[in-house]
């Protein structure tokens, strides 16, 4: 597969999108009335005045969810090469189908252990 | 031709974003610049016909890892007061010197083994001798039309199974560490600051 083929289409799409965006924003700037006021710069928060700033410190309990997301993201990546070769495997190939199956489920089970630990320790519960 | 243009565009974006990561005064903005940098590197992988690696780069690095970075930054709290500023002339000079040493070391390590004549092995040049540092993946890529994913899978379940399973153990250990650190019963910082009964919409 050459870059010029299918990626050329993608490149044209990207350039077209950027140009379209620029034209629309330029038209917008030319046609709109300009009435600046400090109220327009305030944060919109469901029609209520914003409390505190957006830069406040976050609760560490969110971190577990982000971390579990990363872990299972990596697991999903490992599933792809496994899924691609698994259809061609039989008992006589190297690796054998059973071996690949056991190896992958061992991997998944090890990761689920971490999830089970988090669950048991109650960090997934929000009280 | 197309490859050269793509390389120049993505390399330019990657370098610019990398400089912005260190130059940004707000840590959150620096992390967002890191996203742009990682996406540009994914584009470089795409130019090297390594589509699977490019997808991993976007999913894991630009997606998950930067989310983790942002979480850590927001956990520590970003205040307007502690925006990053260079601590005088000596710090800047030191940073530039260390950067140059690092760049020099990387160049010393990579130019030669990976860029010399010997490293360029197309499908017609067979790796010969022990001096050959070419990885020899071109024939593999030629035989494998799905971006080397099947090749990766076969290697993963033959030669590198132990490393694969050990990586699961490593990830689990990291998960347990994160759970232990995050398992705290004290109030969230937002709750402490606010009088009772007030609601953040």
PDB file of C-alpha atoms in Angstrom:
ATOM      1  CA  UNK A   1       0.000   0.000   0.000  1.00  0.00           C
ATOM      2  CA  UNK A   2       1.494   3.319  -0.998  1.00  0.00           C
ATOM      3  CA  UNK A   3       1.020   6.547   0.849  1.00  0.00           C
ATOM      4  CA  UNK A   4      -0.200   8.239  -2.293  1.00  0.00           C
ATOM      5  CA  UNK A   5      -3.200   5.943  -2.665  1.00  0.00           C
ATOM      6  CA  UNK A   6      -5.599   5.800   0.214  1.00  0.00           C
ATOM      7  CA  UNK A   7      -3.779   8.306   2.417  1.00  0.00           C
ATOM      8  CA  UNK A   8      -3.960  10.835  -0.423  1.00  0.00           C
ATOM      9  CA  UNK A   9      -7.731  10.789   0.031  1.00  0.00           C
ATOM     10  CA  UNK A  10      -7.317  11.338   3.763  1.00  0.00           C
ATOM     11  CA  UNK A  11      -4.921  14.224   3.143  1.00  0.00           C
ATOM     12  CA  UNK A  12      -7.401  15.840   0.728  1.00  0.00           C
ATOM     13  CA  UNK A  13     -10.138  15.462   3.347  1.00  0.00           C
ATOM     14  CA  UNK A  14      -7.959  17.064   6.026  1.00  0.00           C
ATOM     15  CA  UNK A  15      -7.017  20.003   3.804  1.00  0.00           C
ATOM     16  CA  UNK A  16     -10.613  20.430   2.621  1.00  0.00           C
ATOM     17  CA  UNK A  17     -11.879  20.368   6.211  1.00  0.00           C
ATOM     18  CA  UNK A  18      -9.336  22.951   7.334  1.00  0.00           C
ATOM     19  CA  UNK A  19     -10.122  25.266   4.403  1.00  0.00           C
ATOM     20  CA  UNK A  20     -13.869  24.920   4.963  1.00  0.00           C
ATOM     21  CA  UNK A  21     -13.409  25.763   8.652  1.00  0.00           C
ATOM     22  CA  UNK A  22     -11.304  28.805   7.786  1.00  0.00           C
ATOM     23  CA  UNK A  23     -13.851  30.074   5.234  1.00  0.00           C
ATOM     24  CA  UNK A  24     -16.790  29.652   7.622  1.00  0.00           C
ATOM     25  CA  UNK A  25     -15.000  31.371  10.500  1.00  0.00           C
ATOM     26  CA  UNK A  26     -13.896  34.190   8.195  1.00  0.00           C
ATOM     27  CA  UNK A  27     -17.466  34.712   6.915  1.00  0.00           C
ATOM     28  CA  UNK A  28     -18.658  34.636  10.507  1.00  0.00           C
ATOM     29  CA  UNK A  29     -16.147  37.305  11.483  1.00  0.00           C
ATOM     30  CA  UNK A  30     -17.078  39.511   8.536  1.00  0.00           C
ATOM     31  CA  UNK A  31     -20.839  39.304   9.007  1.00  0.00           C
ATOM     32  CA  UNK A  32     -21.399  39.257  12.759  1.00  0.00           C
ATOM     33  CA  UNK A  33     -21.945  42.394  14.856  1.00  0.00           C
ATOM     34  CA  UNK A  34     -19.242  42.913  17.472  1.00  0.00           C
ATOM     35  CA  UNK A  35     -20.635  43.908  20.890  1.00  0.00           C
ATOM     36  CA  UNK A  36     -18.128  42.701  23.500  1.00  0.00           C
ATOM     37  CA  UNK A  37     -19.110  42.685  27.145  1.00  0.00           C
ATOM     38  CA  UNK A  38     -17.461  41.106  30.194  1.00  0.00           C
ATOM     39  CA  UNK A  39     -20.611  39.066  30.844  1.00  0.00           C
ATOM     40  CA  UNK A  40     -20.117  37.198  27.563  1.00  0.00           C
ATOM     41  CA  UNK A  41     -16.731  35.966  28.787  1.00  0.00           C
ATOM     42  CA  UNK A  42     -18.101  34.441  31.979  1.00  0.00           C
ATOM     43  CA  UNK A  43     -18.336  30.645  32.296  1.00  0.00           C
ATOM     44  CA  UNK A  44     -21.686  29.157  31.359  1.00  0.00           C
ATOM     45  CA  UNK A  45     -22.662  26.681  34.049  1.00  0.00           C
ATOM     46  CA  UNK A  46     -26.327  25.685  33.614  1.00  0.00           C
ATOM     47  CA  UNK A  47     -27.353  29.314  33.927  1.00  0.00           C
ATOM     48  CA  UNK A  48     -25.979  29.538  37.477  1.00  0.00           C
ATOM     49  CA  UNK A  49     -22.968  31.617  38.514  1.00  0.00           C
ATOM     50  CA  UNK A  50     -19.827  29.463  38.496  1.00  0.00           C
ATOM     51  CA  UNK A  51     -18.524  28.416  41.916  1.00  0.00           C
ATOM     52  CA  UNK A  52     -14.746  28.529  42.290  1.00  0.00           C
ATOM     53  CA  UNK A  53     -12.359  28.159  39.387  1.00  0.00           C
ATOM     54  CA  UNK A  54     -11.984  25.352  36.888  1.00  0.00           C
ATOM     55  CA  UNK A  55      -8.417  24.771  38.044  1.00  0.00           C
ATOM     56  CA  UNK A  56      -9.302  23.320  41.417  1.00  0.00           C
ATOM     57  CA  UNK A  57      -7.678  20.204  42.801  1.00  0.00           C
ATOM     58  CA  UNK A  58      -9.389  16.947  41.872  1.00  0.00           C
ATOM     59  CA  UNK A  59     -10.325  14.049  44.078  1.00  0.00           C
ATOM     60  CA  UNK A  60      -7.812  11.213  43.924  1.00  0.00           C
ATOM     61  CA  UNK A  61     -10.628   8.692  43.642  1.00  0.00           C
ATOM     62  CA  UNK A  62     -11.109   9.610  39.975  1.00  0.00           C
ATOM     63  CA  UNK A  63      -7.580   8.391  39.370  1.00  0.00           C
ATOM     64  CA  UNK A  64      -8.504   4.706  39.814  1.00  0.00           C
ATOM     65  CA  UNK A  65     -11.008   4.903  36.972  1.00  0.00           C
ATOM     66  CA  UNK A  66      -8.481   6.554  34.662  1.00  0.00           C
ATOM     67  CA  UNK A  67      -5.903   3.953  35.607  1.00  0.00           C
ATOM     68  CA  UNK A  68      -8.236   1.001  35.002  1.00  0.00           C
ATOM     69  CA  UNK A  69      -9.080   2.544  31.638  1.00  0.00           C
ATOM     70  CA  UNK A  70      -5.382   2.560  30.709  1.00  0.00           C
ATOM     71  CA  UNK A  71      -4.923  -1.050  31.853  1.00  0.00           C
ATOM     72  CA  UNK A  72      -7.818  -2.404  29.822  1.00  0.00           C
ATOM     73  CA  UNK A  73      -6.887  -0.201  26.875  1.00  0.00           C
ATOM     74  CA  UNK A  74      -3.537  -1.991  26.792  1.00  0.00           C
ATOM     75  CA  UNK A  75      -5.302  -5.330  27.123  1.00  0.00           C
ATOM     76  CA  UNK A  76      -7.498  -4.513  24.119  1.00  0.00           C
ATOM     77  CA  UNK A  77      -4.356  -3.730  22.098  1.00  0.00           C
ATOM     78  CA  UNK A  78      -2.953  -7.179  22.897  1.00  0.00           C
ATOM     79  CA  UNK A  79      -6.228  -8.781  21.803  1.00  0.00           C
ATOM     80  CA  UNK A  80      -5.816  -7.537  18.225  1.00  0.00           C
ATOM     81  CA  UNK A  81      -2.759  -9.602  17.147  1.00  0.00           C
ATOM     82  CA  UNK A  82      -4.230 -12.581  18.981  1.00  0.00           C
ATOM     83  CA  UNK A  83      -7.567 -12.260  17.175  1.00  0.00           C
ATOM     84  CA  UNK A  84      -5.840 -11.889  13.790  1.00  0.00           C
ATOM     85  CA  UNK A  85      -3.827 -15.107  14.062  1.00  0.00           C
ATOM     86  CA  UNK A  86      -6.282 -17.182  16.083  1.00  0.00           C
ATOM     87  CA  UNK A  87      -8.473 -18.174  13.136  1.00  0.00           C
ATOM     88  CA  UNK A  88      -5.517 -19.807  11.359  1.00  0.00           C
ATOM     89  CA  UNK A  89      -4.350 -21.834  14.348  1.00  0.00           C
ATOM     90  CA  UNK A  90      -4.998 -25.547  14.747  1.00  0.00           C
ATOM     91  CA  UNK A  91      -3.560 -28.210  17.039  1.00  0.00           C
ATOM     92  CA  UNK A  92      -0.634 -28.784  14.658  1.00  0.00           C
ATOM     93  CA  UNK A  93       0.494 -25.191  14.068  1.00  0.00           C
ATOM     94  CA  UNK A  94       3.067 -23.298  16.106  1.00  0.00           C
ATOM     95  CA  UNK A  95       1.690 -21.903  18.354  1.00  0.00           C
ATOM     96  CA  UNK A  96      -1.171 -24.344  18.747  1.00  0.00           C
ATOM     97  CA  UNK A  97      -4.708 -23.034  19.091  1.00  0.00           C
ATOM     98  CA  UNK A  98      -5.042 -24.341  22.642  1.00  0.00           C
ATOM     99  CA  UNK A  99      -1.739 -22.710  23.656  1.00  0.00           C
ATOM    100  CA  UNK A 100      -2.757 -19.312  22.291  1.00  0.00           C
ATOM    101  CA  UNK A 101      -6.177 -19.607  23.927  1.00  0.00           C
ATOM    102  CA  UNK A 102      -4.737 -20.507  27.337  1.00  0.00           C
ATOM    103  CA  UNK A 103      -2.025 -17.826  27.090  1.00  0.00           C
ATOM    104  CA  UNK A 104      -4.547 -15.088  26.266  1.00  0.00           C
ATOM    105  CA  UNK A 105      -7.012 -16.113  28.964  1.00  0.00           C
ATOM    106  CA  UNK A 106      -4.196 -16.287  31.505  1.00  0.00           C
ATOM    107  CA  UNK A 107      -3.338 -12.718  30.505  1.00  0.00           C
ATOM    108  CA  UNK A 108      -6.956 -11.558  30.822  1.00  0.00           C
ATOM    109  CA  UNK A 109      -7.412 -13.403  34.130  1.00  0.00           C
ATOM    110  CA  UNK A 110      -4.308 -11.733  35.570  1.00  0.00           C
ATOM    111  CA  UNK A 111      -5.683  -8.316  34.636  1.00  0.00           C
ATOM    112  CA  UNK A 112      -9.137  -9.169  35.987  1.00  0.00           C
ATOM    113  CA  UNK A 113      -7.403  -9.939  39.270  1.00  0.00           C
ATOM    114  CA  UNK A 114      -6.465  -6.259  39.503  1.00  0.00           C
ATOM    115  CA  UNK A 115     -10.052  -5.227  38.710  1.00  0.00           C
ATOM    116  CA  UNK A 116     -11.378  -7.686  41.299  1.00  0.00           C
ATOM    117  CA  UNK A 117      -8.983  -6.225  43.861  1.00  0.00           C
ATOM    118  CA  UNK A 118     -10.212  -2.707  43.129  1.00  0.00           C
ATOM    119  CA  UNK A 119     -13.804  -3.924  43.375  1.00  0.00           C
ATOM    120  CA  UNK A 120     -13.236  -5.744  46.674  1.00  0.00           C
ATOM    121  CA  UNK A 121     -11.506  -2.721  48.176  1.00  0.00           C
ATOM    122  CA  UNK A 122     -14.536  -0.620  47.297  1.00  0.00           C
ATOM    123  CA  UNK A 123     -12.749   2.045  45.266  1.00  0.00           C
ATOM    124  CA  UNK A 124     -15.221   1.581  42.404  1.00  0.00           C
ATOM    125  CA  UNK A 125     -18.105   2.450  44.703  1.00  0.00           C
ATOM    126  CA  UNK A 126     -18.976   6.121  45.114  1.00  0.00           C
ATOM    127  CA  UNK A 127     -20.593   6.736  48.446  1.00  0.00           C
TER     128      UNK A 127
ATOM    129  CA  UNK B   1       7.503  12.023  -2.784  1.00  0.00           C
ATOM    130  CA  UNK B   2       4.300  11.744  -0.784  1.00  0.00           C
ATOM    131  CA  UNK B   3       6.232  10.006   1.949  1.00  0.00           C
ATOM    132  CA  UNK B   4       8.773  12.825   2.117  1.00  0.00           C
ATOM    133  CA  UNK B   5       6.063  15.470   2.348  1.00  0.00           C
ATOM    134  CA  UNK B   6       4.221  13.484   5.015  1.00  0.00           C
ATOM    135  CA  UNK B   7       7.456  13.012   6.959  1.00  0.00           C
ATOM    136  CA  UNK B   8       8.323  16.710   6.813  1.00  0.00           C
ATOM    137  CA  UNK B   9       4.815  17.790   7.846  1.00  0.00           C
ATOM    138  CA  UNK B  10       4.545  15.326  10.735  1.00  0.00           C
ATOM    139  CA  UNK B  11       8.141  15.812  11.880  1.00  0.00           C
ATOM    140  CA  UNK B  12       7.612  19.585  11.883  1.00  0.00           C
ATOM    141  CA  UNK B  13       4.430  19.278  13.929  1.00  0.00           C
ATOM    142  CA  UNK B  14       6.080  16.781  16.301  1.00  0.00           C
ATOM    143  CA  UNK B  15       9.114  18.992  16.892  1.00  0.00           C
ATOM    144  CA  UNK B  16       7.045  22.156  17.314  1.00  0.00           C
ATOM    145  CA  UNK B  17       4.679  20.466  19.759  1.00  0.00           C
ATOM    146  CA  UNK B  18       7.621  18.958  21.672  1.00  0.00           C
ATOM    147  CA  UNK B  19       9.163  22.399  22.104  1.00  0.00           C
ATOM    148  CA  UNK B  20       5.748  23.723  23.168  1.00  0.00           C
ATOM    149  CA  UNK B  21       5.480  20.983  25.825  1.00  0.00           C
ATOM    150  CA  UNK B  22       8.542  22.362  27.605  1.00  0.00           C
ATOM    151  CA  UNK B  23       7.834  26.013  26.795  1.00  0.00           C
ATOM    152  CA  UNK B  24       4.199  26.167  27.953  1.00  0.00           C
ATOM    153  CA  UNK B  25       3.777  27.876  31.304  1.00  0.00           C
ATOM    154  CA  UNK B  26       0.550  26.087  32.161  1.00  0.00           C
ATOM    155  CA  UNK B  27       1.048  22.369  32.836  1.00  0.00           C
ATOM    156  CA  UNK B  28      -2.361  21.429  31.422  1.00  0.00           C
ATOM    157  CA  UNK B  29      -1.595  23.214  28.162  1.00  0.00           C
ATOM    158  CA  UNK B  30       1.741  21.381  28.070  1.00  0.00           C
ATOM    159  CA  UNK B  31      -0.079  18.054  28.413  1.00  0.00           C
ATOM    160  CA  UNK B  32      -2.414  19.015  25.564  1.00  0.00           C
ATOM    161  CA  UNK B  33       0.620  19.875  23.438  1.00  0.00           C
ATOM    162  CA  UNK B  34       1.894  16.394  24.265  1.00  0.00           C
ATOM    163  CA  UNK B  35      -1.278  15.012  22.639  1.00  0.00           C
ATOM    164  CA  UNK B  36      -0.464  16.883  19.424  1.00  0.00           C
ATOM    165  CA  UNK B  37       3.105  15.623  19.579  1.00  0.00           C
ATOM    166  CA  UNK B  38       2.024  11.992  20.049  1.00  0.00           C
ATOM    167  CA  UNK B  39      -0.506  12.266  17.204  1.00  0.00           C
ATOM    168  CA  UNK B  40       2.214  13.631  14.921  1.00  0.00           C
ATOM    169  CA  UNK B  41       4.450  10.693  15.880  1.00  0.00           C
ATOM    170  CA  UNK B  42       1.528   8.389  14.990  1.00  0.00           C
ATOM    171  CA  UNK B  43       1.535  10.093  11.589  1.00  0.00           C
ATOM    172  CA  UNK B  44       5.248   9.324  11.268  1.00  0.00           C
ATOM    173  CA  UNK B  45       4.564   5.641  12.016  1.00  0.00           C
ATOM    174  CA  UNK B  46       1.890   5.702   9.325  1.00  0.00           C
ATOM    175  CA  UNK B  47       4.479   7.043   6.893  1.00  0.00           C
ATOM    176  CA  UNK B  48       6.683   4.067   7.784  1.00  0.00           C
ATOM    177  CA  UNK B  49       3.776   1.766   6.793  1.00  0.00           C
ATOM    178  CA  UNK B  50       3.370   0.687  10.387  1.00  0.00           C
ATOM    179  CA  UNK B  51      -0.382   1.135  10.669  1.00  0.00           C
ATOM    180  CA  UNK B  52      -0.876  -1.026  13.744  1.00  0.00           C
ATOM    181  CA  UNK B  53       1.758   0.891  15.701  1.00  0.00           C
ATOM    182  CA  UNK B  54       0.127   4.150  14.600  1.00  0.00           C
ATOM    183  CA  UNK B  55      -3.244   2.986  15.917  1.00  0.00           C
ATOM    184  CA  UNK B  56      -1.644   1.886  19.205  1.00  0.00           C
ATOM    185  CA  UNK B  57       0.057   5.264  19.449  1.00  0.00           C
ATOM    186  CA  UNK B  58      -3.277   7.059  19.111  1.00  0.00           C
ATOM    187  CA  UNK B  59      -5.254   4.703  21.372  1.00  0.00           C
ATOM    188  CA  UNK B  60      -2.789   4.149  24.192  1.00  0.00           C
ATOM    189  CA  UNK B  61      -0.501   7.175  24.202  1.00  0.00           C
ATOM    190  CA  UNK B  62      -2.587  10.049  22.849  1.00  0.00           C
ATOM    191  CA  UNK B  63      -5.703   8.578  24.466  1.00  0.00           C
ATOM    192  CA  UNK B  64      -5.020   6.809  27.708  1.00  0.00           C
ATOM    193  CA  UNK B  65      -1.552   7.908  28.842  1.00  0.00           C
ATOM    194  CA  UNK B  66      -2.215  11.620  28.386  1.00  0.00           C
ATOM    195  CA  UNK B  67      -5.513  11.229  30.239  1.00  0.00           C
ATOM    196  CA  UNK B  68      -3.448   9.783  33.083  1.00  0.00           C
ATOM    197  CA  UNK B  69      -1.010  12.725  32.849  1.00  0.00           C
ATOM    198  CA  UNK B  70      -3.904  15.194  33.017  1.00  0.00           C
ATOM    199  CA  UNK B  71      -5.382  13.343  35.973  1.00  0.00           C
ATOM    200  CA  UNK B  72      -2.097  13.566  37.875  1.00  0.00           C
ATOM    201  CA  UNK B  73      -1.766  17.270  37.064  1.00  0.00           C
ATOM    202  CA  UNK B  74      -5.318  17.962  38.197  1.00  0.00           C
ATOM    203  CA  UNK B  75      -4.814  15.841  41.321  1.00  0.00           C
ATOM    204  CA  UNK B  76      -1.954  18.077  42.333  1.00  0.00           C
ATOM    205  CA  UNK B  77      -4.059  21.084  41.466  1.00  0.00           C
ATOM    206  CA  UNK B  78      -3.159  23.784  38.992  1.00  0.00           C
ATOM    207  CA  UNK B  79      -3.160  27.233  40.452  1.00  0.00           C
ATOM    208  CA  UNK B  80      -2.618  30.476  38.654  1.00  0.00           C
ATOM    209  CA  UNK B  81       0.119  31.176  41.211  1.00  0.00           C
ATOM    210  CA  UNK B  82       2.454  28.338  40.339  1.00  0.00           C
ATOM    211  CA  UNK B  83       2.698  28.716  36.600  1.00  0.00           C
ATOM    212  CA  UNK B  84       6.032  27.475  35.386  1.00  0.00           C
ATOM    213  CA  UNK B  85       8.705  30.085  34.901  1.00  0.00           C
ATOM    214  CA  UNK B  86      12.371  29.527  34.175  1.00  0.00           C
ATOM    215  CA  UNK B  87      14.398  30.011  37.353  1.00  0.00           C
ATOM    216  CA  UNK B  88      16.906  32.432  35.962  1.00  0.00           C
ATOM    217  CA  UNK B  89      19.655  32.242  33.418  1.00  0.00           C
ATOM    218  CA  UNK B  90      21.582  29.376  34.990  1.00  0.00           C
ATOM    219  CA  UNK B  91      18.607  26.992  34.914  1.00  0.00           C
ATOM    220  CA  UNK B  92      17.962  27.771  31.236  1.00  0.00           C
ATOM    221  CA  UNK B  93      21.632  27.214  30.369  1.00  0.00           C
ATOM    222  CA  UNK B  94      21.650  23.937  32.302  1.00  0.00           C
ATOM    223  CA  UNK B  95      18.481  22.736  30.568  1.00  0.00           C
ATOM    224  CA  UNK B  96      19.888  23.570  27.139  1.00  0.00           C
ATOM    225  CA  UNK B  97      23.184  21.816  27.969  1.00  0.00           C
ATOM    226  CA  UNK B  98      21.463  18.646  29.210  1.00  0.00           C
ATOM    227  CA  UNK B  99      19.197  18.684  26.167  1.00  0.00           C
ATOM    228  CA  UNK B 100      22.164  18.960  23.819  1.00  0.00           C
ATOM    229  CA  UNK B 101      24.005  16.117  25.619  1.00  0.00           C
ATOM    230  CA  UNK B 102      20.909  13.932  25.364  1.00  0.00           C
ATOM    231  CA  UNK B 103      20.417  14.757  21.682  1.00  0.00           C
ATOM    232  CA  UNK B 104      24.107  14.036  21.063  1.00  0.00           C
ATOM    233  CA  UNK B 105      23.946  10.701  22.877  1.00  0.00           C
ATOM    234  CA  UNK B 106      20.846   9.672  20.917  1.00  0.00           C
ATOM    235  CA  UNK B 107      22.451  10.697  17.646  1.00  0.00           C
ATOM    236  CA  UNK B 108      25.616   8.788  18.578  1.00  0.00           C
ATOM    237  CA  UNK B 109      23.556   5.710  19.394  1.00  0.00           C
ATOM    238  CA  UNK B 110      21.270   5.772  16.372  1.00  0.00           C
ATOM    239  CA  UNK B 111      23.303   7.221  13.512  1.00  0.00           C
ATOM    240  CA  UNK B 112      25.400   4.370  12.277  1.00  0.00           C
ATOM    241  CA  UNK B 113      23.712   1.245  13.577  1.00  0.00           C
ATOM    242  CA  UNK B 114      20.269   2.227  12.342  1.00  0.00           C
ATOM    243  CA  UNK B 115      20.950   4.651   9.514  1.00  0.00           C
ATOM    244  CA  UNK B 116      24.060   3.243   7.833  1.00  0.00           C
ATOM    245  CA  UNK B 117      24.210   1.248   4.631  1.00  0.00           C
ATOM    246  CA  UNK B 118      23.993  -2.033   6.533  1.00  0.00           C
ATOM    247  CA  UNK B 119      20.713  -1.133   8.208  1.00  0.00           C
ATOM    248  CA  UNK B 120      18.916  -0.623   4.912  1.00  0.00           C
ATOM    249  CA  UNK B 121      17.790  -4.074   3.988  1.00  0.00           C
ATOM    250  CA  UNK B 122      15.007  -4.306   1.498  1.00  0.00           C
ATOM    251  CA  UNK B 123      13.535  -7.610   0.481  1.00  0.00           C
ATOM    252  CA  UNK B 124      16.488  -8.157  -1.913  1.00  0.00           C
ATOM    253  CA  UNK B 125      19.245  -7.730   0.678  1.00  0.00           C
ATOM    254  CA  UNK B 126      19.561 -10.655   3.046  1.00  0.00           C
ATOM    255  CA  UNK B 127      21.061  -9.964   6.481  1.00  0.00           C
ATOM    256  CA  UNK B 128      24.570 -11.392   6.480  1.00  0.00           C
ATOM    257  CA  UNK B 129      27.085 -11.780   9.274  1.00  0.00           C
ATOM    258  CA  UNK B 130      27.007 -10.659  12.869  1.00  0.00           C
ATOM    259  CA  UNK B 131      27.826  -7.037  12.023  1.00  0.00           C
ATOM    260  CA  UNK B 132      24.450  -6.711  10.391  1.00  0.00           C
ATOM    261  CA  UNK B 133      22.246  -4.574  12.611  1.00  0.00           C
ATOM    262  CA  UNK B 134      19.302  -4.516  10.256  1.00  0.00           C
ATOM    263  CA  UNK B 135      16.164  -5.838  11.868  1.00  0.00           C
ATOM    264  CA  UNK B 136      15.184  -7.533   8.643  1.00  0.00           C
ATOM    265  CA  UNK B 137      11.485  -6.775   8.861  1.00  0.00           C
ATOM    266  CA  UNK B 138      11.088  -5.776   5.220  1.00  0.00           C
ATOM    267  CA  UNK B 139      10.627  -9.387   3.995  1.00  0.00           C
ATOM    268  CA  UNK B 140       8.169  -9.958   6.807  1.00  0.00           C
ATOM    269  CA  UNK B 141       6.197  -6.877   5.862  1.00  0.00           C
ATOM    270  CA  UNK B 142       6.191  -7.989   2.239  1.00  0.00           C
ATOM    271  CA  UNK B 143       4.808 -11.398   3.151  1.00  0.00           C
ATOM    272  CA  UNK B 144       2.315 -10.016   5.622  1.00  0.00           C
ATOM    273  CA  UNK B 145      -0.288  -7.707   4.162  1.00  0.00           C
ATOM    274  CA  UNK B 146      -2.012  -6.744   7.422  1.00  0.00           C
ATOM    275  CA  UNK B 147       0.549  -4.254   8.752  1.00  0.00           C
ATOM    276  CA  UNK B 148       2.577  -6.886  10.618  1.00  0.00           C
ATOM    277  CA  UNK B 149      -0.215  -7.651  13.079  1.00  0.00           C
ATOM    278  CA  UNK B 150      -0.202 -11.380  12.300  1.00  0.00           C
ATOM    279  CA  UNK B 151       3.598 -11.420  12.554  1.00  0.00           C
ATOM    280  CA  UNK B 152       3.347  -9.733  15.920  1.00  0.00           C
ATOM    281  CA  UNK B 153       0.711 -12.212  17.058  1.00  0.00           C
ATOM    282  CA  UNK B 154       2.778 -15.249  16.031  1.00  0.00           C
ATOM    283  CA  UNK B 155       5.842 -13.893  17.833  1.00  0.00           C
ATOM    284  CA  UNK B 156       3.781 -13.003  20.883  1.00  0.00           C
ATOM    285  CA  UNK B 157       2.557 -16.572  21.303  1.00  0.00           C
ATOM    286  CA  UNK B 158       5.790 -18.323  20.495  1.00  0.00           C
ATOM    287  CA  UNK B 159       8.954 -16.541  21.495  1.00  0.00           C
ATOM    288  CA  UNK B 160       7.613 -13.811  23.737  1.00  0.00           C
ATOM    289  CA  UNK B 161       4.842 -15.559  25.670  1.00  0.00           C
ATOM    290  CA  UNK B 162       6.661 -15.237  28.986  1.00  0.00           C
ATOM    291  CA  UNK B 163       7.187 -11.504  28.486  1.00  0.00           C
ATOM    292  CA  UNK B 164       3.537 -11.183  27.454  1.00  0.00           C
ATOM    293  CA  UNK B 165       2.279 -12.891  30.608  1.00  0.00           C
ATOM    294  CA  UNK B 166       4.746 -10.973  32.771  1.00  0.00           C
ATOM    295  CA  UNK B 167       3.416  -7.711  31.340  1.00  0.00           C
ATOM    296  CA  UNK B 168      -0.012  -8.731  32.676  1.00  0.00           C
ATOM    297  CA  UNK B 169       1.543  -9.212  36.116  1.00  0.00           C
ATOM    298  CA  UNK B 170       3.221  -5.801  35.830  1.00  0.00           C
ATOM    299  CA  UNK B 171      -0.071  -4.121  34.897  1.00  0.00           C
ATOM    300  CA  UNK B 172      -1.834  -5.864  37.781  1.00  0.00           C
ATOM    301  CA  UNK B 173       0.814  -4.733  40.251  1.00  0.00           C
ATOM    302  CA  UNK B 174       0.395  -1.176  38.962  1.00  0.00           C
ATOM    303  CA  UNK B 175      -3.393  -1.428  39.365  1.00  0.00           C
ATOM    304  CA  UNK B 176      -3.046  -2.634  42.951  1.00  0.00           C
ATOM    305  CA  UNK B 177      -0.620   0.195  43.663  1.00  0.00           C
ATOM    306  CA  UNK B 178      -3.069   2.762  42.277  1.00  0.00           C
ATOM    307  CA  UNK B 179      -5.926   1.270  44.324  1.00  0.00           C
ATOM    308  CA  UNK B 180      -3.877   1.328  47.522  1.00  0.00           C
ATOM    309  CA  UNK B 181      -2.902   4.975  46.968  1.00  0.00           C
ATOM    310  CA  UNK B 182      -6.383   6.093  45.999  1.00  0.00           C
ATOM    311  CA  UNK B 183      -8.186   4.281  48.816  1.00  0.00           C
ATOM    312  CA  UNK B 184      -8.701   7.147  51.169  1.00  0.00           C
ATOM    313  CA  UNK B 185     -11.684   7.886  53.263  1.00  0.00           C
ATOM    314  CA  UNK B 186     -11.116  11.586  53.812  1.00  0.00           C
ATOM    315  CA  UNK B 187     -13.268  14.266  52.239  1.00  0.00           C
ATOM    316  CA  UNK B 188     -12.701  15.448  48.717  1.00  0.00           C
ATOM    317  CA  UNK B 189     -11.028  18.875  48.428  1.00  0.00           C
ATOM    318  CA  UNK B 190     -14.186  20.363  46.877  1.00  0.00           C
ATOM    319  CA  UNK B 191     -16.284  19.272  49.843  1.00  0.00           C
ATOM    320  CA  UNK B 192     -13.848  20.775  52.328  1.00  0.00           C
ATOM    321  CA  UNK B 193     -13.860  24.161  50.670  1.00  0.00           C
ATOM    322  CA  UNK B 194     -17.609  24.516  50.366  1.00  0.00           C
ATOM    323  CA  UNK B 195     -20.042  25.295  53.149  1.00  0.00           C
ATOM    324  CA  UNK B 196     -22.556  22.481  53.608  1.00  0.00           C
ATOM    325  CA  UNK B 197     -25.639  22.523  51.465  1.00  0.00           C
ATOM    326  CA  UNK B 198     -24.051  24.359  48.553  1.00  0.00           C
ATOM    327  CA  UNK B 199     -24.239  22.554  45.249  1.00  0.00           C
ATOM    328  CA  UNK B 200     -21.776  22.710  42.401  1.00  0.00           C
ATOM    329  CA  UNK B 201     -23.902  22.532  39.304  1.00  0.00           C
TER     330      UNK B 201
END
